[in-house]
Amino acid sequence: MASPKSGESYSASSSKRDMIPRGVKKPNNIGTATFVGARALDPFLQYSILGQGLGNGLISRLGGEVLPQGPALITNSFLDSAIGLSPYRTILFAMSAGSMLKQNITVLAYTQEEVTPQTGLIVGAFNAAMNSVNSLLFVCRQTSASTNGEHFPQSPLIVGSILYATGIAVELGSEVQRAMWKKDPANKGKVYEGGLFALSRHVNYLGYTMWRGGYALAAGGWVWGAITAGFFAYDFTQRGIPVLQHYLEEKVSGSGDPPARTLSLTLCSMERNLQGIEAQTDYEIPGVVK
């Protein structure tokens, strides 16, 4: 786990790698609206790629072959005319919509730090880019996780969907548990070690990595899924967690409170070594800015 240089303050070093204005707990209606709006656009973009041919020209120009869409999902409901995608593509579209809803719920209901317009735009753009790469890799026959013409279901879709659903549940569930616990005035200033956070100090980071990896696996196959999960695991252990640790250690030392015991932070290869008051005293902004 990367650590800041000894003696350097959070503001002088780690804050430059941190997109969250830590300690600034105030509403920013424009920033929140920007975040929610930017994320809400993503399902429309993914639907255009998966169902309306956006990006097909790019795939052809790069020498790829567009994967023909399989028969549309039939539910005998309004979804048949509203969506009209194959079962496989419907699930990928649902992953885009589900991640958007999860992140917007978090920022509207549970995030305490200020969400600036810049943060909202960056998070929206990053998630749109990541999801678009997933969709384009699926639509391209040479890179698609669907190896037999969208016959349903297939192993990458099954495993990816399980990882996605579990990751979303872990990330959102842990944040809801923590938020409900902190509503009790008797818990003010205390460390929350219950629920899913009893398993890992940064269990929400683990959940995010799981659903991101599962989404990528379902769309682009095993290699792309592993690359995506590895990227986020590396980013969290080398940037996200050390930056948060530096902020909290400085906050603790400045308050005069004794540091809490050191806890192991390893769960599924993610380092678990945070000293001082725990990371749950500050809410993370969902998305890439953990």
PDB file of C-alpha atoms in Angstrom, residues 25 28 31 36 38 113 144 155 164 190 195 248 281:
ATOM      1  CA  LYS A  25     -19.726  18.675   4.854  1.00  0.00           C
ATOM      2  CA  ASN A  28     -24.054  21.749  -3.026  1.00  0.00           C
ATOM      3  CA  GLY A  31     -22.999  19.716  -7.778  1.00  0.00           C
ATOM      4  CA  VAL A  36     -27.323  12.778 -10.674  1.00  0.00           C
ATOM      5  CA  ALA A  38     -24.620  12.937 -15.568  1.00  0.00           C
ATOM      6  CA  GLU A 113     -19.179  15.453   1.865  1.00  0.00           C
ATOM      7  CA  SER A 144     -17.552 -10.291 -26.983  1.00  0.00           C
ATOM      8  CA  SER A 155     -20.803 -18.788 -18.300  1.00  0.00           C
ATOM      9  CA  TYR A 164     -22.415  -7.756 -10.079  1.00  0.00           C
ATOM     10  CA  LYS A 190     -17.895   5.985  17.892  1.00  0.00           C
ATOM     11  CA  GLY A 195     -22.846  -5.372   9.801  1.00  0.00           C
ATOM     12  CA  LEU A 248      -7.729  10.232   9.100  1.00  0.00           C
ATOM     13  CA  THR A 281     -16.352   8.680   9.926  1.00  0.00           C
TER      14      THR A 281
END
